[in-house]
């Protein structure tokens, strides 16, 4: 391996470490002093100089001086870092946007680190096109990583803090003394019952609408109106669904009584657009050739839909429905006015009685933190909710992969 | 619109009946078809004789598929399509408002240009037509007979339970032919049924067409001149949506009246 490549690898390695330090400091708000930042920038700068000068000496080509130039820019930034607060004149802004030095430094380290590691592909591939190519690929990978990172941080955080609270007692008992003791057994059952009931309501409605849209409606004004309505429904904040559910279902239909059915109806309205959309997509994915084949054999349109179009799109329909239900399972706003009590509802035993549910339990515990000793219980509830929602989503993926139809 | 309302008011028995000359199965009369604003068929007139094979030839895009799909009202599935004129089947106008598409398609089977088997088992593919039409038949018997007629039984007799999509393109096409035979239509429409087949399978299909002539009326679209000459009794030559020439196959190939027909048949087209 040539010295040029070794230098490039060294730059890559150093800049990755720098960006990780920057990211870590951003994530957990730990201090970054002037010296750490200036030091790491100077290290990067010197390495870039070394790489650039070495390649220029071995092969006199103007392109090779790129890294030298870049190294000088970094050196300038590093030397400015002592003055940054004054140079940018951050002080007068402080009341509006508090940007502490450490935040600013961490951000610079993160960005410079990522950019330098991207640049290091150039000298490694001797400034050829391939260098630009693999550098771009690398940046895409970094983007993916940055997208997934929050997800992993959240999941590990919740598992880490919640696992201790999940005990036999927690899973099998009702809430005792405002959640300080006891468990969430009725809330688990309540959430599951609510999801099941929502599914029963939403499946026929959603699939029916989708079949109408995909198979019967000519592409005219009516279809556009229905589709716009579905989109608006999807864009509506869930708290609005909750208030509507309260104003309509609870107050008018059920005489002011919060109940399981009112909550499920509200959640059904919330998930309806998701189910309709995915079902319509699944139906549209069935090739038109098959419809023609069936019609040409003397089948009616309805026979065609029932026997040829719907069966292969069932996995898609189910996946969409389950994903929608996964979302519904975690919602608090639509059920808090329509269906749930924090305590005292017991295990669900009637459609017309209120229930307890995990998301609302979590919200209530969060409100009590500071007044009561419920933090562990709250984390455990969060973990349980996460498990249920992830479980629902994973089962959707399994169904889809197992029964996916290829044409 | 008024015609439509009248059509609804009419009793089933009251639809227009027009005796076709002896030996004639279908008659296309002043038939026009538009896709939106573009006219794809221009005043086509043509007779289809019973128990004969009629071939439709012509350059790509001239409207062969459009015409053959008009014969069993498959074009109804395309929203932008508008038609004028009549197509008579056994004396009844299939474009009359009282006509029942499902019934028409039950009597006029079709094999499409691209093979389109259902994602079911091979046997279920064949049985599907009988099932939706409520025909009381022995499934095994129908499946075996139709596959044999379509010259594919020997190749796949041990795979009848397999998904039809696992077949090769040519096998799929023969399966589609077998599927069309299962509902025992009066007329069989075939849109380039051999374009995906090798010479051996093609020869088998051509033999099959000869066989079918005894019981069925066959209309076939083909790009292959030799095939048209071999299998058909009558030939129609189309160009740019118009029927240029129609007559006995022998006459069309040996002594065409129109210059355009001759050029196309001898390959000096362009
Ligand atoms: N669904 C459609 N919408 C609009 N125009 C169409 C449609 N189908 C066919 N056409 C047009 O109608 C004309 C006739 O098409 P058609 O498919 O009948 O040709 P064809 O003779 O079968 O050609 P080929 O030999 O290539 O199959 C063509 O100009 C085509 O572009
Ligand atoms: Mg065609």
XYZ file of C-alpha atoms and ligand atoms in Angstrom:
709
model
C 0.000 0.000 0.000
C 1.364 3.357 -0.987
C 2.009 6.238 1.374
C -0.617 8.259 -0.479
C -3.287 5.713 0.384
C -2.107 5.412 3.971
C -2.313 9.180 4.395
C -5.838 9.195 2.928
C -6.942 6.445 5.300
C -5.426 8.357 8.195
C -7.372 11.507 7.231
C -10.567 9.463 6.950
C -10.025 7.917 10.347
C -9.215 11.207 12.095
C -12.182 13.035 10.580
C -14.557 10.230 11.529
C -13.364 10.463 15.133
C -13.779 14.244 15.051
C -17.305 14.021 13.712
C -18.227 11.394 16.301
C -16.963 13.648 19.082
C -19.009 16.478 17.597
C -22.112 14.314 17.334
C -21.738 12.943 20.824
C -21.405 16.397 22.270
C -24.503 17.538 20.365
C -26.497 14.527 21.480
C -25.723 14.565 25.192
C -24.836 18.261 25.501
C -21.424 17.624 26.944
C -18.903 20.418 26.919
C -16.476 20.978 24.110
C -13.761 23.439 24.964
C -11.830 25.686 22.637
C -8.816 23.452 22.840
C -10.532 20.236 21.847
C -12.040 21.838 18.812
C -9.021 23.836 17.732
C -6.784 20.821 18.372
C -8.809 18.453 16.242
C -9.132 20.972 13.421
C -5.391 21.584 13.461
C -4.781 17.827 13.333
C -7.072 17.509 10.305
C -5.463 20.500 8.660
C -1.922 19.178 9.107
C -2.890 15.755 7.764
C -4.449 17.344 4.690
C -1.320 19.407 4.123
C 0.831 16.319 4.419
C -1.309 14.362 1.959
C -1.450 17.203 -0.558
C 2.244 18.023 -0.443
C 3.247 14.359 -0.640
C 1.146 13.725 -3.759
C 2.422 16.931 -5.329
C 6.011 15.867 -4.755
C 5.468 12.413 -6.268
C 3.422 13.660 -9.181
C 3.521 17.307 -10.114
C -0.112 17.980 -10.865
C -2.044 21.086 -9.845
C -5.004 18.965 -8.728
C -2.880 17.504 -5.966
C -2.705 20.874 -4.258
C -6.456 20.729 -3.560
C -5.897 19.089 -0.196
C -3.285 21.709 0.712
C -5.764 24.465 -0.015
C -8.481 22.722 1.998
C -6.060 22.178 4.892
C -5.321 25.899 4.958
C -9.015 26.747 5.082
C -9.451 24.430 8.055
C -6.418 25.969 9.733
C -7.994 29.393 9.325
C -11.210 28.191 10.914
C -9.238 26.659 13.754
C -7.333 29.851 14.431
C -10.555 31.832 14.256
C -12.208 29.602 16.792
C -10.721 31.624 19.632
C -12.457 34.666 18.278
C -15.634 33.121 16.936
C -17.967 34.487 19.586
C -16.598 37.970 18.955
C -16.223 37.644 15.213
C -19.805 36.474 14.700
C -20.939 38.865 17.372
C -23.227 36.317 18.936
C -23.646 38.153 22.199
C -26.366 40.605 21.196
C -28.439 37.745 19.893
C -28.171 35.729 23.002
C -31.578 36.532 24.372
C -33.282 35.408 21.187
C -31.302 32.385 20.230
C -29.062 31.006 22.871
C -26.251 29.456 20.983
C -23.721 28.416 23.575
C -20.157 28.137 22.346
C -20.090 24.400 22.939
C -23.073 23.856 20.651
C -21.449 25.905 17.962
C -18.142 24.101 18.267
C -19.754 20.681 18.277
C -21.619 21.551 15.106
C -18.425 22.734 13.396
C -16.636 19.522 14.381
C -19.466 17.357 13.110
C -19.688 19.113 9.746
C -15.950 19.465 9.169
C -15.494 15.810 10.169
C -18.086 14.535 7.711
C -16.872 16.759 4.906
C -13.228 15.847 5.402
C -13.957 12.138 5.479
C -15.853 12.657 2.230
C -12.883 14.505 0.719
C -10.414 11.826 1.772
C -11.743 9.571 -0.987
C -10.118 11.889 -3.540
C -6.459 11.318 -2.632
C -7.183 7.634 -1.943
C -8.264 7.148 -5.562
C -5.562 9.500 -6.822
C -8.026 12.270 -7.782
C -9.719 10.137 -10.411
C -13.434 10.064 -11.206
C -13.732 6.992 -9.050
C -12.825 9.113 -6.028
C -15.775 11.437 -6.619
C -18.004 8.424 -7.178
C -17.169 6.536 -3.983
C -17.187 9.814 -2.051
C -20.784 10.433 -3.132
C -21.745 6.898 -2.165
C -20.152 7.467 1.225
C -22.199 10.620 1.763
C -25.386 8.658 0.996
C -24.414 6.096 3.614
C -23.822 8.843 6.145
C -27.287 10.265 5.419
C -28.885 6.884 5.983
C -26.977 6.510 9.231
C -28.052 9.956 10.417
C -31.665 9.064 9.599
C -31.624 5.781 11.445
C -29.613 6.990 14.410
C -32.458 8.774 16.237
C -34.595 5.634 15.913
C -31.930 3.475 17.514
C -31.215 6.058 20.195
C -34.913 6.184 21.116
C -35.360 2.428 21.127
C -32.251 1.696 23.182
C -33.040 4.495 25.568
C -36.527 3.132 26.237
C -35.361 -0.470 26.551
C -32.548 0.558 28.849
C -34.774 2.554 31.186
C -37.980 0.574 30.906
C -36.843 -3.040 31.117
C -36.346 -2.904 34.891
C -39.947 -1.876 35.516
C -41.540 -4.764 33.652
C -42.300 -7.266 36.341
C -44.913 -9.951 36.785
C -46.833 -7.614 39.036
C -46.680 -4.823 36.451
C -48.132 -7.030 33.756
C -50.895 -8.662 35.775
C -52.273 -6.102 38.223
C -54.417 -3.035 38.061
C -53.104 0.411 38.886
C -52.541 1.130 42.630
C -52.028 4.521 44.306
C -51.835 6.706 41.228
C -49.515 4.391 39.384
C -46.796 4.222 41.997
C -47.568 0.561 42.475
C -49.540 -2.098 40.722
C -49.475 -2.391 36.957
C -51.141 -1.929 33.664
C -53.034 -5.158 33.040
C -56.388 -3.453 32.243
C -54.607 -0.924 30.058
C -52.968 -3.671 27.971
C -56.294 -5.415 27.478
C -57.980 -2.086 26.795
C -55.485 -1.153 24.089
C -55.746 -4.573 22.440
C -59.558 -4.528 22.540
C -59.612 -1.044 21.081
C -57.298 -2.050 18.236
C -59.308 -5.171 17.442
C -62.568 -3.226 17.391
C -61.028 -0.504 15.228
C -59.875 -3.155 12.761
C -63.358 -4.646 12.557
C -64.850 -1.235 11.820
C -62.206 0.097 9.462
C -61.547 -2.934 7.248
C -64.906 -3.141 5.451
C -65.189 0.647 5.146
C -61.669 1.153 3.863
C -61.634 -1.804 1.506
C -65.079 -0.917 0.176
C -64.031 2.654 -0.544
C -60.827 1.458 -2.178
C -62.652 -1.027 -4.392
C -65.040 1.677 -5.475
C -62.227 4.107 -6.222
C -59.979 1.630 -7.989
C -62.498 -0.467 -9.894
C -65.759 1.352 -10.442
C -65.266 5.087 -10.405
C -64.364 6.646 -13.709
C -61.667 9.238 -13.262
C -64.072 12.137 -12.919
C -64.994 14.858 -10.498
C -66.532 12.487 -7.946
C -63.343 10.458 -7.620
C -61.248 13.572 -7.242
C -63.562 14.807 -4.519
C -63.470 11.509 -2.641
C -59.704 11.338 -2.925
C -59.290 14.915 -1.738
C -61.567 14.172 1.192
C -59.457 11.129 2.066
C -56.294 13.221 1.879
C -57.735 15.946 4.081
C -58.786 13.295 6.558
C -55.243 11.972 6.563
C -53.762 15.419 7.123
C -56.033 16.275 10.026
C -54.230 16.430 13.402
C -55.259 13.600 15.681
C -56.363 16.000 18.421
C -59.023 17.272 16.021
C -60.227 13.703 15.542
C -60.354 13.396 19.318
C -62.440 16.532 19.736
C -64.757 15.494 16.944
C -65.153 12.072 18.515
C -66.049 13.747 21.792
C -68.459 16.249 20.280
C -70.196 13.739 18.035
C -69.874 10.200 19.378
C -69.638 10.857 23.109
C -71.979 13.819 23.502
C -74.572 13.034 20.847
C -74.502 9.302 20.195
C -73.575 7.926 23.603
C -75.199 10.526 25.878
C -71.997 11.912 27.322
C -70.610 8.507 28.241
C -66.995 7.860 27.247
C -66.774 4.313 25.970
C -64.778 1.699 24.088
C -66.998 1.937 21.025
C -66.699 5.733 20.790
C -62.913 5.449 20.970
C -62.785 2.708 18.345
C -65.029 4.711 16.010
C -62.771 7.744 16.406
C -59.663 5.667 15.745
C -61.405 4.108 12.751
C -61.882 7.557 11.233
C -58.228 8.266 11.941
C -56.978 5.089 10.244
C -59.504 5.056 7.409
C -57.356 7.108 4.992
C -54.309 4.891 5.569
C -56.315 1.721 4.949
C -58.098 3.166 1.915
C -54.876 4.397 0.368
C -52.926 1.197 0.794
C -55.851 -0.931 -0.337
C -56.270 1.208 -3.439
C -52.575 0.903 -4.196
C -52.700 -2.861 -3.760
C -55.727 -3.138 -6.066
C -54.113 -0.932 -8.683
C -51.018 -3.140 -8.615
C -53.033 -6.018 -10.075
C -52.394 -5.854 -13.840
C -55.281 -4.773 -16.055
C -54.570 -7.813 -18.257
C -56.010 -10.071 -15.574
C -59.230 -8.093 -15.398
C -59.512 -8.320 -19.188
C -58.853 -12.058 -19.095
C -61.588 -12.585 -16.557
C -64.134 -10.369 -18.303
C -63.397 -12.073 -21.624
C -64.361 -15.392 -20.045
C -67.830 -14.061 -19.339
C -67.281 -13.117 -15.708
C -69.172 -10.132 -14.360
C -67.283 -7.183 -13.004
C -68.075 -8.176 -9.449
C -66.952 -11.771 -10.020
C -63.751 -10.395 -11.488
C -63.121 -8.203 -8.480
C -63.967 -10.942 -5.990
C -62.012 -13.770 -7.577
C -59.209 -12.168 -9.552
C -58.468 -8.703 -8.202
C -58.956 -8.918 -4.459
C -57.139 -12.196 -3.606
C -53.702 -11.161 -4.863
C -54.040 -7.729 -3.283
C -55.048 -9.076 0.142
C -51.488 -9.093 1.527
C -51.089 -5.451 0.526
C -54.452 -4.528 2.007
C -53.667 -6.319 5.261
C -50.229 -4.742 5.495
C -51.681 -1.269 5.091
C -54.412 -1.970 7.611
C -51.992 -3.309 10.179
C -49.673 -0.326 9.728
C -52.647 1.977 10.244
C -53.618 0.054 13.367
C -50.033 0.320 14.591
C -50.372 4.064 14.413
C -53.767 3.968 16.128
C -52.398 1.821 18.944
C -50.020 4.562 20.015
C -52.370 7.524 19.704
C -53.477 9.373 22.812
C -55.329 12.401 21.534
C -58.211 10.606 19.775
C -59.022 8.412 22.771
C -58.448 10.681 25.743
C -61.772 12.498 25.316
C -63.694 9.581 23.927
C -62.837 6.344 25.667
C -60.303 6.220 28.463
C -59.977 6.699 32.188
C -56.630 6.756 33.936
C -57.899 4.367 36.584
C -61.066 2.714 37.753
C -62.346 1.466 34.419
C -61.061 -2.047 34.964
C -60.666 -4.655 32.287
C -62.860 -4.015 29.231
C -66.179 -5.835 29.552
C -68.626 -3.815 27.489
C -68.583 -1.769 24.324
C -70.411 0.972 26.135
C -68.063 1.282 29.137
C -64.838 3.264 29.324
C -61.497 1.474 29.307
C -57.912 2.077 30.346
C -55.283 2.255 27.622
C -51.489 2.321 27.518
C -50.875 5.624 25.694
C -53.151 7.530 28.031
C -51.659 5.742 31.034
C -48.240 6.941 29.888
C -49.435 10.513 29.466
C -51.030 10.522 32.904
C -47.918 9.125 34.549
C -45.806 11.746 32.810
C -48.013 14.455 34.279
C -47.491 12.976 37.732
C -43.705 12.863 37.526
C -42.357 15.204 40.165
C -45.375 14.804 42.407
C -45.365 11.032 42.680
C -42.731 8.342 42.332
C -43.882 6.985 38.962
C -40.930 7.489 36.652
C -39.961 3.824 36.425
C -43.548 2.867 35.767
C -43.718 5.456 33.001
C -40.644 4.083 31.265
C -41.935 0.544 31.595
C -45.259 1.622 30.065
C -43.407 3.299 27.220
C -41.446 0.103 26.589
C -44.630 -1.971 26.595
C -46.286 0.385 24.137
C -43.202 0.277 21.944
C -43.255 -3.524 21.983
C -46.919 -3.633 20.985
C -46.534 -1.100 18.163
C -43.314 -2.646 16.854
C -44.885 -6.094 17.127
C -47.829 -4.971 15.026
C -45.556 -3.442 12.412
C -43.253 -6.448 12.265
C -46.203 -8.793 11.825
C -47.314 -6.583 8.919
C -43.903 -6.953 7.311
C -43.951 -10.720 7.786
C -47.403 -11.012 6.215
C -46.306 -8.929 3.278
C -43.106 -10.828 2.621
C -44.714 -14.214 3.010
C -47.740 -13.721 0.788
C -46.454 -11.148 -1.626
C -47.720 -11.843 -5.132
C -45.451 -11.338 -8.096
C -46.896 -10.937 -11.553
C -79.421 9.507 -24.144
C -83.004 9.083 -25.338
C -81.927 5.909 -27.024
C -80.538 4.737 -23.724
C -83.770 5.428 -21.841
C -85.743 3.674 -24.537
C -83.307 0.808 -24.295
C -84.056 0.388 -20.619
C -87.788 0.507 -21.245
C -87.608 -2.102 -23.964
C -88.414 -5.649 -22.979
C -85.795 -8.334 -23.427
C -87.720 -9.906 -26.261
C -88.071 -6.660 -28.083
C -84.519 -6.052 -29.170
C -83.829 -5.622 -32.832
C -83.505 -8.851 -34.763
C -82.110 -9.031 -38.221
C -81.764 -12.302 -40.035
C -78.194 -12.753 -41.235
C -77.678 -14.462 -44.576
C -77.197 -18.182 -44.361
C -73.792 -19.334 -43.118
C -72.897 -15.976 -41.627
C -71.976 -15.822 -37.931
C -71.136 -12.171 -37.429
C -71.505 -9.007 -39.443
C -69.711 -5.719 -38.844
C -71.686 -2.793 -40.220
C -70.373 0.784 -40.644
C -68.402 0.436 -37.485
C -66.430 3.443 -36.185
C -64.383 3.596 -33.001
C -62.686 6.521 -31.290
C -60.088 6.554 -28.499
C -60.933 9.991 -27.122
C -60.561 12.205 -30.177
C -58.513 9.895 -32.391
C -60.445 7.609 -34.658
C -58.999 4.095 -34.699
C -61.602 2.337 -36.856
C -63.194 4.004 -39.842
C -66.467 2.674 -41.156
C -65.507 -0.985 -41.190
C -67.785 -3.437 -43.005
C -67.050 -7.136 -42.828
C -68.740 -10.528 -42.709
C -67.568 -13.434 -40.615
C -68.659 -16.826 -41.888
C -69.696 -19.626 -39.626
C -67.176 -22.463 -39.113
C -64.551 -20.632 -41.108
C -61.292 -18.988 -40.108
C -61.035 -15.286 -40.797
C -57.599 -13.695 -40.622
C -56.970 -10.005 -40.053
C -53.639 -8.709 -41.318
C -52.070 -5.296 -41.621
C -49.126 -3.218 -40.421
C -48.595 -2.490 -36.731
C -50.974 0.104 -35.291
C -53.554 -0.231 -38.059
C -56.313 -1.242 -35.641
C -56.328 -5.055 -35.796
C -56.437 -5.478 -32.041
C -58.991 -2.709 -31.741
C -61.267 -4.417 -34.264
C -60.984 -7.884 -32.752
C -61.577 -6.467 -29.268
C -64.687 -4.757 -30.600
C -66.124 -8.146 -31.507
C -66.659 -9.107 -27.864
C -66.969 -5.584 -26.484
C -63.654 -5.733 -24.634
C -63.113 -2.102 -25.606
C -65.845 -1.198 -23.129
C -63.241 -1.496 -20.387
C -61.378 1.530 -21.765
C -63.222 4.648 -20.536
C -62.292 6.907 -23.477
C -63.707 4.564 -26.142
C -66.769 5.614 -28.158
C -68.328 3.585 -30.956
C -70.836 3.952 -33.747
C -72.358 1.338 -36.024
C -73.440 -2.227 -35.394
C -71.906 -5.622 -34.979
C -74.385 -8.453 -35.433
C -74.037 -11.860 -33.822
C -76.593 -14.418 -34.956
C -78.959 -11.614 -35.906
C -78.661 -9.569 -32.723
C -76.730 -6.311 -32.470
C -74.167 -6.698 -29.696
C -73.882 -2.896 -29.478
C -77.612 -2.529 -28.884
C -78.473 -1.011 -25.505
C -80.268 -4.165 -24.464
C -77.279 -6.374 -25.214
C -75.624 -8.015 -22.235
C -71.817 -7.821 -22.359
C -71.377 -10.754 -20.023
C -73.536 -12.925 -22.215
C -71.730 -11.800 -25.362
C -68.315 -12.570 -23.937
C -69.550 -15.937 -22.794
C -70.376 -16.727 -26.433
C -67.295 -15.074 -27.947
C -64.078 -16.272 -26.320
C -60.807 -14.405 -26.649
C -57.071 -15.059 -26.530
C -55.035 -11.904 -26.015
C -51.854 -10.696 -27.668
C -49.923 -10.963 -24.390
C -50.394 -14.163 -22.355
C -52.335 -13.301 -19.201
C -52.886 -16.358 -17.018
C -54.377 -15.836 -13.557
C -51.993 -16.294 -10.639
C -53.862 -19.503 -9.736
C -53.006 -23.124 -10.337
C -53.073 -24.357 -13.925
C -56.229 -26.367 -13.321
C -58.005 -23.451 -11.644
C -57.125 -21.239 -14.596
C -58.994 -23.547 -16.939
C -61.893 -24.129 -14.582
C -62.382 -20.423 -13.835
C -64.618 -19.764 -16.853
C -66.892 -22.707 -16.058
C -67.078 -21.568 -12.462
C -68.098 -17.960 -13.107
C -70.651 -19.065 -15.676
C -72.117 -21.674 -13.387
C -71.437 -24.517 -15.838
C -71.942 -27.925 -14.265
C -68.928 -29.834 -15.533
C -66.400 -32.329 -14.278
C -63.346 -30.236 -13.467
C -60.739 -32.934 -14.186
C -62.331 -33.821 -17.462
C -62.559 -30.206 -18.666
C -59.001 -29.417 -17.631
C -57.553 -32.467 -19.394
C -59.623 -31.994 -22.547
C -58.864 -28.298 -22.970
C -55.148 -28.683 -22.278
C -55.015 -31.505 -24.781
C -56.808 -29.428 -27.397
C -54.338 -26.611 -26.869
C -51.429 -29.012 -27.393
C -49.903 -28.541 -23.980
C -51.189 -31.444 -21.871
C -48.175 -33.705 -22.426
C -45.740 -31.034 -21.264
C -47.471 -30.178 -18.012
C -49.733 -33.097 -17.120
C -47.878 -33.659 -13.836
C -47.923 -29.997 -12.825
C -51.643 -29.173 -12.913
C -51.515 -27.912 -9.320
C -48.605 -25.519 -9.954
C -49.044 -21.794 -10.242
C -49.653 -20.882 -13.874
C -47.104 -18.079 -13.655
C -44.347 -20.687 -13.364
C -44.930 -21.697 -17.001
C -42.840 -20.307 -19.847
C -44.283 -17.553 -22.031
C -45.262 -19.931 -24.834
C -46.802 -22.406 -22.409
C -48.733 -19.583 -20.775
C -50.154 -18.595 -24.152
C -51.338 -22.128 -24.875
C -52.828 -22.254 -21.386
C -54.768 -19.093 -22.249
C -56.062 -20.785 -25.394
C -57.113 -23.804 -23.359
C -58.803 -21.499 -20.880
C -60.806 -19.831 -23.645
C -61.932 -23.229 -24.951
C -63.258 -24.297 -21.549
C -66.387 -22.149 -21.781
C -67.174 -23.604 -25.211
C -67.797 -20.328 -27.013
C -69.377 -20.057 -30.476
C -66.691 -17.733 -31.757
C -63.027 -17.711 -30.789
C -61.023 -14.509 -31.206
C -57.241 -14.834 -31.231
C -54.974 -11.793 -31.225
C -51.562 -12.939 -32.484
C -51.727 -16.163 -30.478
C -48.428 -17.455 -31.847
C -46.205 -14.418 -31.455
C -44.538 -15.924 -28.364
C -44.354 -19.518 -29.613
C -41.642 -21.614 -31.235
C -42.269 -23.219 -34.647
C -43.325 -26.566 -33.152
C -45.888 -25.043 -30.810
C -47.016 -22.749 -33.622
C -47.623 -25.733 -35.871
C -49.622 -27.366 -33.090
C -51.742 -24.254 -32.664
C -52.348 -24.106 -36.405
C -53.479 -27.744 -36.366
C -55.692 -26.835 -33.443
C -57.267 -24.005 -35.425
C -58.029 -26.453 -38.232
C -59.684 -28.740 -35.684
C -61.611 -25.909 -34.065
C -63.166 -24.913 -37.354
C -65.533 -27.847 -37.104
C -67.243 -26.504 -34.013
C -66.239 -22.876 -33.778
C -65.945 -19.729 -35.831
C -62.412 -18.387 -35.545
C -61.064 -14.876 -36.050
C -57.298 -14.559 -35.868
C -54.965 -11.559 -36.037
C -51.508 -12.374 -37.310
C -48.354 -10.712 -38.544
C -47.239 -13.860 -40.238
C -48.316 -13.980 -43.913
C -47.592 -17.684 -44.300
C -49.682 -18.380 -41.263
C -52.598 -16.347 -42.595
C -52.323 -18.179 -45.907
C -52.104 -21.583 -44.196
C -54.883 -21.378 -41.642
C -57.496 -18.934 -42.907
C -60.390 -19.192 -45.334
C -60.995 -15.455 -45.480
C -58.547 -12.609 -45.051
C -59.078 -8.966 -44.195
C -56.349 -6.428 -44.859
C -56.425 -3.269 -42.747
C -54.483 -0.062 -43.028
C -54.746 3.059 -40.841
C -58.051 2.019 -39.312
C -59.727 1.195 -42.590
C -60.593 -2.175 -44.024
C -58.852 -1.983 -47.379
C -59.674 -5.371 -48.771
C -61.619 -8.411 -47.681
C -62.106 -11.687 -49.516
C -61.229 -15.342 -49.825
C -57.688 -15.933 -48.635
C -56.693 -17.492 -51.945
C -57.892 -14.444 -53.834
C -56.254 -11.948 -51.474
C -52.902 -13.689 -51.686
C -52.895 -14.623 -55.334
C -54.839 -11.845 -56.903
C -55.256 -8.789 -54.655
C -57.396 -6.015 -56.065
C -55.762 -3.179 -54.174
C -52.202 -2.098 -54.728
C -51.645 -1.488 -51.002
C -52.651 -5.078 -50.198
C -50.279 -6.479 -52.749
C -47.399 -4.380 -51.477
C -48.008 -5.487 -47.905
C -48.328 -9.158 -48.748
C -45.226 -9.231 -50.905
C -43.262 -7.316 -48.284
C -42.650 -4.235 -50.427
C -44.591 -2.092 -48.001
C -43.405 1.366 -47.018
N -56.078 2.242 -25.107
C -55.811 3.059 -26.143
N -55.927 4.391 -25.998
C -55.645 5.224 -27.024
N -55.242 4.823 -28.235
C -55.098 3.495 -28.441
C -55.367 2.549 -27.410
N -55.132 1.304 -27.897
C -54.731 1.485 -29.173
N -54.720 2.790 -29.508
C -54.369 3.352 -30.824
O -55.212 2.798 -31.804
C -54.487 2.446 -32.969
C -54.691 0.963 -33.286
O -54.123 0.186 -32.267
P -54.186 -1.394 -32.253
O -53.686 -1.873 -30.937
O -55.529 -1.813 -32.630
O -53.129 -1.760 -33.398
P -52.708 -3.209 -33.947
O -53.089 -3.240 -35.381
O -53.224 -4.285 -33.089
O -51.120 -3.140 -33.841
P -50.088 -4.323 -33.461
O -49.925 -5.130 -34.699
O -48.836 -3.578 -33.143
O -50.650 -5.079 -32.330
C -53.034 2.770 -32.693
O -52.739 3.994 -33.337
C -52.958 2.938 -31.202
O -52.044 3.938 -30.881
Mg -52.366 -5.696 -31.737
